[in-house]
Coordinates of C-alpha atoms and ligand atoms in Angstrom, one line a residue:
X1 CA -0.2 0.1 -0.2
X2 CA 1.3 3.3 -0.8
X3 CA 0.1 6.2 1.5
X4 CA 0.3 9.8 1.5
X5 CA 0.8 12.9 3.6
X6 CA -2.7 15.1 4.2
X7 CA -1.4 18.9 3.2
X8 CA -3.4 21.9 2.2
X9 CA -6.8 19.4 2.4
X10 CA -5.7 16.6 0.2
X11 CA -3.6 13.5 0.2
X12 CA -0.5 14.1 -1.3
X13 CA 3.0 12.6 -2.3
X14 CA 5.8 14.6 -0.9
X15 CA 7.3 17.1 -3.2
X16 CA 10.8 14.8 -4.3
X17 CA 9.0 11.8 -4.7
X18 CA 10.9 10.1 -2.1
X19 CA 9.6 7.0 0.1
X20 CA 10.2 4.8 3.0
X21 CA 8.9 1.8 4.1
X22 CA 7.1 0.9 7.5
X23 CA 7.7 -2.4 8.4
X24 CA 6.5 -4.9 11.2
X25 CA 9.1 -5.7 13.8
X26 CA 7.5 -9.4 14.5
X27 CA 8.2 -10.1 11.1
X28 CA 10.4 -8.2 8.9
X29 CA 9.1 -9.5 5.9
X30 CA 6.0 -7.8 6.1
X31 CA 6.3 -4.1 4.5
X32 CA 2.7 -2.7 6.0
X33 CA 3.5 0.2 2.9
X34 CA 5.2 3.1 2.1
X35 CA 5.1 6.4 3.2
X36 CA 6.3 9.9 1.5
X37 CA 9.9 10.8 2.4
X38 CA 9.1 14.8 3.1
X39 CA 11.8 17.4 2.8
X40 CA 11.3 21.2 3.9
X41 CA 9.7 21.9 0.5
X42 CA 6.6 19.5 2.0
X43 CA 7.0 21.3 5.5
X44 CA 6.6 25.3 3.6
X45 CA 3.6 23.8 1.8
X46 CA 1.9 22.4 5.5
X47 CA 2.9 26.0 7.2
X48 CA 1.2 27.5 3.9
X49 CA -1.9 25.5 4.3
X50 CA -1.8 25.6 8.2
X51 CA -1.8 29.4 8.0
X52 CA -5.6 29.0 6.4
X53 CA -6.8 26.6 8.7
X54 CA -5.4 28.7 12.0
X55 CA -7.8 31.7 10.2
X56 CA -10.8 29.8 10.4
X57 CA -10.0 27.5 13.3
X58 CA -9.3 30.6 15.6
X59 CA -12.6 32.0 15.0
X60 CA -14.8 28.8 15.9
X61 CA -15.7 29.0 19.5
X62 CA -14.2 26.4 21.9
X63 CA -17.1 24.8 22.8
X64 CA -17.5 24.1 18.7
X65 CA -13.8 22.7 18.8
X66 CA -14.6 20.7 21.5
X67 CA -17.6 18.8 19.9
X68 CA -15.5 17.8 16.7
X69 CA -13.3 16.3 19.4
X70 CA -16.2 14.6 21.1
X71 CA -17.2 12.8 17.7
X72 CA -13.2 12.0 17.1
X73 CA -14.1 10.2 20.4
X74 CA -16.7 8.4 19.4
X75 CA -14.9 7.1 15.9
X76 CA -12.2 6.3 17.8
X77 CA -14.3 3.9 20.0
X78 CA -16.0 2.4 16.9
X79 CA -12.7 1.6 15.6
X80 CA -10.9 0.6 18.7
X81 CA -10.3 -3.2 17.6
X82 CA -9.2 -2.5 14.5
X83 CA -6.7 0.6 15.0
X84 CA -5.0 -1.3 18.0
X85 CA -4.5 -4.1 15.4
X86 CA -3.1 -2.1 12.6
X87 CA -0.8 -0.6 15.5
X88 CA 0.4 -3.7 16.6
X89 CA 1.5 -4.4 13.1
X90 CA 3.7 -1.2 12.8
X91 CA 4.8 -0.9 16.2
X92 CA 5.0 -4.4 17.8
X93 CA 3.6 -4.1 21.5
X94 CA 0.9 -6.9 22.4
X95 CA -3.1 -6.1 21.2
X96 CA -4.2 -5.3 25.0
X97 CA -1.7 -2.6 25.2
X98 CA -2.3 -0.8 21.9
X99 CA -6.0 -1.2 22.6
X100 CA -5.0 0.6 25.7
X101 CA -3.1 3.3 23.7
X102 CA -6.0 3.8 21.4
X103 CA -8.3 4.2 25.0
X104 CA -5.9 6.9 26.1
X105 CA -6.6 8.9 23.0
X106 CA -10.3 8.6 23.3
X107 CA -10.2 9.6 26.9
X108 CA -7.8 12.7 26.1
X109 CA -10.2 13.5 23.0
X110 CA -13.3 13.5 26.2
X111 CA -11.5 15.4 28.1
X112 CA -10.6 18.1 25.7
X113 CA -14.4 18.2 24.3
X114 CA -15.2 19.3 27.9
X115 CA -12.8 21.8 27.9
X116 CA -14.2 23.5 25.2
X117 CA -16.9 24.4 27.6
X118 CA -14.2 25.6 30.3
X119 CA -11.1 27.0 29.0
X120 CA -11.4 29.0 32.1
X121 CA -9.8 32.9 32.8
X122 CA -10.1 35.1 35.7
X123 CA -12.4 37.4 36.6
X124 CA -10.9 40.0 39.7
X125 CA -11.6 43.0 41.5
X126 CA -9.6 46.3 39.7
X127 CA -8.8 48.2 42.3
X128 CA -10.5 51.1 40.9
X129 CA -14.1 52.1 40.9
X130 CA -16.4 50.9 38.0
X131 CA -13.3 49.0 36.2
X132 CA -13.7 45.0 35.4
X133 CA -10.3 43.0 35.1
X134 CA -10.4 39.9 33.6
X135 CA -8.3 37.2 31.8
X136 CA -8.9 34.7 29.4
X137 CA -7.1 32.5 26.4
X138 CA -6.6 33.1 23.2
X139 CA -5.1 30.3 20.7
X140 CA -1.4 31.1 19.4
X141 CA -0.9 29.6 15.9
X142 CA 0.4 26.9 14.1
X143 CA 1.7 24.0 16.6
X144 CA 4.4 22.1 15.4
X145 CA 4.3 18.2 17.0
X146 CA 7.0 15.9 16.5
X147 CA 5.8 12.3 18.3
X148 CA 7.8 9.3 19.1
X149 CA 7.4 5.4 18.4
X150 CA 6.3 3.9 21.5
X151 CA 2.5 4.9 22.3
X152 CA 1.3 5.6 18.4
X153 CA -1.9 7.1 19.0
X154 CA -1.5 8.2 22.5
X155 CA 1.7 10.5 22.2
X156 CA -0.3 12.1 19.1
X157 CA -3.4 12.9 21.0
X158 CA -2.1 14.4 23.9
X159 CA -0.5 17.0 21.7
X160 CA -3.0 17.5 19.0
X161 CA -6.4 17.5 20.7
X162 CA -5.2 20.0 23.3
X163 CA -3.4 22.1 20.5
X164 CA -7.0 22.2 18.2
X165 CA -8.9 22.9 21.3
X166 CA -7.3 25.9 22.1
X167 CA -7.8 26.6 18.1
X168 CA -4.4 26.7 17.2
X169 CA -3.7 24.8 13.8
X170 CA -1.3 21.5 13.9
X171 CA 1.2 20.2 11.6
X172 CA 2.6 16.9 13.0
X173 CA 5.4 14.4 11.9
X174 CA 4.9 11.3 13.0
X175 CA 8.2 8.5 14.0
X176 CA 8.7 7.4 11.0
X177 CA 8.5 4.0 13.0
X178 CA 4.8 4.2 13.0
X179 CA 3.5 6.5 10.5
X180 CA 0.0 4.5 9.8
X181 CA -1.4 5.0 13.2
X182 CA -1.7 8.9 13.1
X183 CA -2.7 8.6 9.2
X184 CA -5.6 6.7 10.5
X185 CA -6.0 9.5 13.3
X186 CA -6.2 12.4 10.4
X187 CA -8.7 10.2 8.8
X188 CA -11.0 10.2 11.7
X189 CA -10.4 14.1 12.2
X190 CA -11.6 14.5 8.7
X191 CA -14.3 12.3 8.8
X192 CA -15.8 14.1 12.5
X193 CA -15.7 17.3 10.7
X194 CA -12.3 19.6 11.4
X195 CA -11.9 22.1 8.9
X196 CA -9.3 20.3 6.3
X197 CA -6.3 22.7 6.5
X198 CA -6.6 23.1 10.4
X199 CA -4.4 19.6 10.3
X200 CA -1.6 19.0 8.2
X201 CA 0.4 15.4 8.4
X202 CA 4.1 15.3 7.0
X203 CA 5.8 12.0 7.1
X204 CA 9.4 11.4 7.2
X205 CA 12.4 11.9 8.9
X206 CA 13.4 13.7 12.0
X207 CA 16.7 15.1 10.3
X208 CA 14.9 16.8 7.6
X209 CA 11.0 16.7 7.9
X210 CA 11.2 17.5 11.3
X211 CA 14.0 19.6 11.6
X212 CA 12.4 21.7 9.3
X213 CA 9.1 21.9 11.3
X214 CA 11.1 22.9 13.9
X215 CA 13.2 25.2 12.5
X216 CA 10.3 27.2 10.4
X217 CA 9.3 30.6 11.4
X218 CA 5.8 30.4 11.0
X219 CA 5.5 27.8 13.7
X220 CA 6.2 29.3 16.6
X221 CA 4.9 26.1 19.1
X222 CA 6.5 23.2 19.3
X223 CA 5.9 19.9 21.0
X224 CA 8.3 17.5 21.1
X225 CA 8.7 13.7 22.6
X226 CA 11.9 11.8 22.4
X227 CA 15.7 11.4 23.3
X228 CA 16.9 13.8 25.6
X229 CA 20.0 14.2 23.3
X230 CA 17.4 15.6 20.3
X231 CA 15.4 17.8 22.6
X232 CA 18.7 19.4 23.4
X233 CA 18.9 20.1 19.9
X234 CA 15.3 21.2 19.3
X235 CA 15.3 23.2 22.7
X236 CA 18.7 25.3 21.0
X237 CA 16.9 26.1 17.7
X238 CA 13.3 26.8 19.5
X239 CA 15.2 29.4 22.1
X240 CA 17.3 30.7 19.6
X241 CA 13.9 31.7 17.7
X242 CA 12.0 32.5 21.1
X243 CA 9.4 29.2 20.3
X244 CA 7.5 28.3 23.0
X245 CA 8.4 24.4 23.9
X246 CA 7.7 21.7 25.4
X247 CA 9.8 18.8 25.6
X248 CA 9.2 15.3 27.2
X249 CA 12.5 13.3 26.8
X250 CA 14.5 10.5 28.9
X251 CA 14.0 8.7 32.1
X252 CA 15.5 5.9 34.2
X253 CA 12.8 5.2 36.4
X254 CA 13.1 3.2 39.3
X255 CA 10.7 0.9 41.6
X256 CA 11.7 0.7 45.1
X257 CA 10.5 -2.2 47.1
X258 CA 11.1 -2.0 50.7
X259 CA 11.4 -4.8 53.7
X260 CA 7.6 -4.5 54.7
X261 CA 6.3 -4.3 51.2
X262 CA 4.1 -6.5 49.5
X263 CA 6.5 -8.9 47.8
X264 CA 3.4 -10.9 45.6
X265 CA 1.8 -7.3 44.5
X266 CA 5.4 -5.6 44.1
X267 CA 6.2 -8.6 41.6
X268 CA 3.4 -8.3 39.1
X269 CA 4.2 -4.6 39.1
X270 CA 7.6 -5.0 38.4
X271 CA 6.6 -7.4 35.6
X272 CA 4.4 -4.8 33.9
X273 CA 6.7 -2.1 34.8
X274 CA 9.6 -3.5 33.5
X275 CA 8.8 -5.4 30.6
X276 CA 5.9 -4.3 29.3
X277 CA 5.8 -2.6 26.3
X278 CA 9.3 -4.4 26.0
X279 CA 10.7 -1.6 28.1
X280 CA 9.9 0.7 25.6
X281 CA 8.0 3.4 27.7
X282 CA 9.7 6.8 28.9
X283 CA 7.7 5.8 32.0
X284 CA 9.5 2.1 32.1
X285 CA 10.7 0.8 35.3
X286 CA 14.6 0.5 34.3
X287 CA 15.8 0.1 38.0
X288 CA 14.5 -1.6 40.6
X289 CA 15.8 -0.5 43.9
X290 CA 15.4 -3.3 46.9
X291 CA 16.1 -3.5 50.6
X292 CA 18.4 -5.9 51.6
X293 CA 16.0 -7.9 54.0
X294 CA 13.8 -8.9 50.9
X295 CA 16.7 -8.5 48.0
X296 CA 17.2 -12.1 47.6
X297 CA 14.1 -13.9 48.3
X298 CA 12.5 -11.0 45.7
X299 CA 15.0 -11.5 43.0
X300 CA 14.4 -14.9 42.9
X301 CA 10.8 -14.6 43.2
X302 CA 11.4 -12.2 40.0
X303 CA 13.4 -14.3 37.8
X304 CA 11.4 -17.2 37.8
X305 CA 8.6 -15.1 36.7
X306 CA 10.8 -13.5 33.7
X307 CA 12.2 -16.6 32.6
X308 CA 8.6 -17.4 32.0
X309 CA 7.4 -14.7 29.7
X310 CA 6.5 -15.0 26.7
X311 CA 7.7 -13.7 23.7
X312 CA 6.0 -13.4 20.3
X313 CA 3.6 -11.1 17.8
X314 CA 1.5 -8.8 20.0
X315 CA -1.6 -10.3 17.8
X316 CA -1.1 -13.1 18.9
X317 CA -3.0 -13.8 22.7
X318 CA -0.9 -15.2 24.6
X319 CA 1.9 -13.1 23.8
X320 CA 3.7 -11.3 27.2
X321 CA 6.1 -9.3 25.4
X322 CA 6.4 -8.1 21.8
X323 CA 9.6 -6.9 19.9
X324 CA 11.8 -4.0 19.8
X325 CA 10.7 -1.3 17.3
X326 CA 14.0 -1.6 15.0
X327 CA 17.4 -3.4 14.6
X328 CA 18.9 -0.3 15.9
X329 CA 17.0 -0.8 19.3
X330 CA 18.3 -4.5 19.6
X331 CA 21.9 -3.2 19.2
X332 CA 21.3 -0.8 21.7
X333 CA 20.4 -2.9 24.4
X334 CA 23.1 -5.6 23.2
X335 CA 25.5 -2.7 23.9
X336 CA 24.3 -2.4 27.4
X337 CA 24.4 -5.9 28.3
X338 CA 28.3 -5.6 27.6
X339 CA 28.3 -2.7 29.4
X340 CA 26.5 -4.4 32.3
X341 CA 29.4 -7.4 32.0
X342 CA 32.3 -5.3 31.9
X343 CA 30.9 -3.2 34.9
X344 CA 30.8 -6.2 36.9
X345 CA 27.1 -6.7 37.2
X346 CA 26.1 -10.6 37.3
X347 CA 23.7 -11.5 34.5
X348 CA 20.8 -13.6 36.0
X349 CA 18.8 -14.0 32.8
X350 CA 18.2 -13.1 29.0
X351 CA 21.2 -11.0 27.7
X352 CA 20.6 -11.7 24.0
X353 CA 18.7 -11.7 21.1
X354 CA 15.9 -14.4 20.8
X355 CA 16.0 -16.3 18.0
X356 CA 14.3 -19.7 18.1
X357 CA 11.4 -20.6 15.3
X358 CA 9.4 -17.7 14.6
X359 CA 11.3 -15.2 16.5
X360 CA 14.4 -14.9 14.1
X361 CA 12.2 -13.1 12.1
X362 CA 11.5 -10.1 14.1
X363 CA 13.7 -7.7 16.7
X364 CA 13.1 -10.0 19.6
X365 CA 15.4 -9.4 22.6
X366 CA 14.7 -11.7 25.9
X367 CA 13.6 -10.1 28.8
X368 CA 17.2 -9.4 30.8
X369 CA 17.9 -8.7 34.7
X370 CA 21.1 -7.9 36.3
X371 CA 21.8 -8.0 40.1
X372 CA 24.6 -6.5 41.8
X373 CA 24.4 -3.1 39.8
X374 CA 26.0 -0.3 41.5
X375 CA 24.9 3.2 41.9
X376 CA 26.7 5.6 39.5
X377 CA 27.6 3.1 37.2
X378 CA 26.5 3.3 33.4
X379 CA 23.8 0.2 33.6
X380 CA 22.5 2.3 36.7
X381 CA 22.4 5.8 35.0
X382 CA 21.6 5.8 31.0
X383 CA 17.9 5.5 29.5
X384 CA 18.3 2.2 27.8
X385 CA 14.4 2.1 26.4
X386 CA 14.7 -2.2 26.2
X387 CA 13.8 -5.3 28.4
X388 CA 16.8 -4.9 30.5
X389 CA 16.3 -4.6 34.2
X390 CA 18.9 -3.3 36.6
X391 CA 18.6 -4.8 40.2
X392 CA 20.6 -2.1 43.0
X393 CA 20.7 -3.6 46.7
X394 CA 19.8 -1.0 49.4
X395 CA 20.0 -1.2 52.8
X396 CA 17.5 1.7 54.4
X397 CA 14.6 3.6 53.0
X398 CA 16.6 6.7 52.9
X399 CA 19.4 5.3 50.4
X400 CA 16.6 3.7 48.2
X401 CA 15.5 7.8 47.8
X402 CA 19.0 8.8 47.5
X403 CA 19.8 6.6 44.4
X404 CA 16.2 7.1 42.8
X405 CA 17.4 10.9 42.9
X406 CA 21.1 10.7 41.5
X407 CA 20.3 10.4 38.1
X408 CA 19.7 13.0 35.5
X409 CA 16.5 12.3 35.1
X410 CA 13.5 12.6 36.4
X411 CA 9.6 11.2 34.9
X412 CA 8.2 8.3 37.2
X413 CA 9.2 6.7 40.5
X414 CA 7.4 3.9 42.6
X415 CA 7.6 2.6 46.2
X416 CA 6.6 -0.3 47.5
X417 CA 5.8 -0.3 51.5
X418 CA 2.9 -1.1 53.8
X419 CA 4.2 2.0 56.2
X420 CA 2.0 5.0 55.4
X421 CA 4.9 7.3 56.8
X422 CA 7.3 6.2 54.7
X423 CA 4.8 6.4 51.3
X424 CA 4.3 9.9 52.2
X425 CA 7.9 10.4 52.3
X426 CA 8.6 9.3 49.4
X427 CA 5.9 11.6 47.5
X428 CA 7.7 14.2 49.2
X429 CA 11.4 13.3 48.9
X430 CA 11.4 11.6 45.6
X431 CA 12.3 13.9 42.7
X432 CA 10.2 13.0 40.0
X433 CA 6.9 14.1 37.9
X434 CA 5.1 11.3 39.6
X435 CA 5.8 8.8 42.1
X436 CA 3.4 5.7 42.5
X437 CA 2.8 3.8 45.6
X438 CA 1.8 0.4 45.5
X439 CA 2.1 0.2 41.8
X440 CA 4.0 0.8 39.1
X441 CA 5.8 3.6 37.3
X442 CA 3.7 3.2 34.3
X443 CA 0.3 4.3 34.2
X444 CA -0.5 7.5 33.8
X445 CA -4.2 9.1 33.2
X446 CA -5.4 10.9 30.2
X447 CA -6.6 14.1 32.9
X448 CA -3.5 14.6 34.9
X449 CA -0.5 16.4 34.2
X450 CA 2.2 13.9 32.7
X451 CA 5.8 15.0 32.8
X452 CA 9.2 14.9 34.7
X453 CA 11.8 17.0 36.6
X454 CA 15.4 17.2 35.5
X455 CA 16.4 16.6 32.0
X456 CA 13.3 14.9 31.4
X457 CA 11.4 17.6 30.6
X458 CA 11.5 21.5 30.2
X459 CA 8.8 22.4 32.6
X460 CA 5.5 21.8 30.9
X461 CA 3.5 19.2 31.4
X462 CA 1.3 17.2 28.9
X463 CA -2.1 15.7 29.8
X464 CA -4.6 17.3 32.5
X465 CA -5.7 21.1 33.2
X466 CA -2.2 21.8 32.7
X467 CA -1.5 21.4 28.6
X468 CA -4.1 23.8 28.5
X469 CA -2.0 26.7 29.1
X470 CA 0.7 25.4 27.1
X471 CA -1.2 25.9 24.0
X472 CA -2.9 29.1 24.9
X473 CA -1.8 32.7 25.1
X474 CA -3.2 34.4 28.4
X475 CA -4.9 37.9 27.3
X476 CA -6.1 40.5 30.2
X477 CA -9.0 42.8 29.6
X478 CA -9.4 45.7 31.5
X479 CA -13.1 47.6 30.6
X480 CA -13.4 51.2 32.0
X481 CA -16.8 52.0 32.4
X482 CA -16.2 54.7 34.7
X483 CA -16.7 57.9 31.9
X484 CA -13.2 59.6 33.2
X485 CA -9.4 58.9 33.3
X486 CA -8.7 56.6 36.5
X487 CA -4.8 56.0 36.9
X488 CA -3.8 52.6 38.6
X489 CA -2.0 52.7 41.4
X490 CA -2.4 56.4 41.7
X491 CA -6.0 57.3 41.2
X492 CA -7.0 54.1 44.0
X493 CA -7.8 56.5 47.0
X494 CA -11.5 55.9 48.7
X495 CA -13.1 59.3 47.1
Ligands
UN1_1 C1 5.4 7.3 27.4 O1 5.9 6.3 28.7 O2 6.0 7.9 26.8 O3 1.9 5.9 32.1 C2 4.1 7.3 28.3 C3 1.6 5.3 31.4 C4 1.3 5.3 30.1 C5 2.0 6.6 28.8 C6 2.9 6.4 29.0 N1 -0.1 6.2 30.5 O4 2.8 4.4 30.8

């Protein structure tokens, strides 16, 4: 199948005619289709069209914009299974997870729809008589969205729906590994009645299409989810150009299991947190920090269950863990296995590609555990984005909190304890944007702010109520109906 960009209200090829292939990571002989490999020319056309879209959309009342998004939510609900299936084919994670990914998009649509009837400003008293003072929210312009492969529906909707609800036009460049899901999303937006010029879909690679979007002078808002290294480059460009920028980047999330934890509960949590989505979540559990008293018993419980995880095609019902996204991802995990060995950590299971019959056709890697990982080592500090869990032994809760905090990232953390005081101390002391008590490091919900501290982000949040501030500009209006000049700060007497 041949897929196209959506620019200027039409499905079109890339100007230069180049294409790339979308390949199933579970079976590399399965080519899903070819997609346009866009260049700056395509981005320029998208911007020209989005300007027209913005003119139409910014004048559409916010409740009406919300109605379009509600219909998108309805259409996504009706096609949930079919979208999950095509998403698993291009991304690899099991169907239960891709259904969850679509559901996160549906939740985001309905939340945005309801925000159309709020989008609150403030009305406050003026210091002067017969004068009204208020703030309200205005659209900004064209939002350029650059999205990753791991949540092919959820992350594009997190960015796109709030941007649209606030009245902006959108240009999206999805990850080249998962271009099909966003193509369907754009079809649904059009079916729901979005004026076509309001949305532009530009397929391609980060270095040409993505970079052109970030650098375009007429795109004042950029939202990027991806690596901390790429985010730094995006940040430099946006800083020079005074763009509004939201960055969601790396993580090195830890689960802490203290001596008084419910170990059976913690076991289910770490299996889901570390090996769900094959470890390819920003929120994946990459470190397991275990207190001395339960360390050995918990590690042996865990090893037994990890050895029993079933690798396979995500479209098969009995699959626990799907493939990695591409060859580069497999090679990266392999490199970290070597790093772990060289640093003297003990490989407990996994550590290599899975090559048994059937699995040799895809990018499979065995779920891997290293124990005896030292705080401060590379294995313990660097984001891997694969099914590799590092176990660190600690003596006290305070040491656990210190180890959690001594990394450059700060997205999510998780604390298993039955002591309510320790739980609240953890909430206070763990340096992360999200902390879970007695639940794994993943599981963010669409109506709460999502994001991390330190080098995970740049202070903005996605989701919840906060993202609407990112995608809109605060404007203040003063209305003086006194009929005379009243000078603020001066004519404020009681007279
Ligand atoms: C991500 O890891 O990039 O909490 C997003 C979660 C999901 C979203 C994760 N709801 O893991």
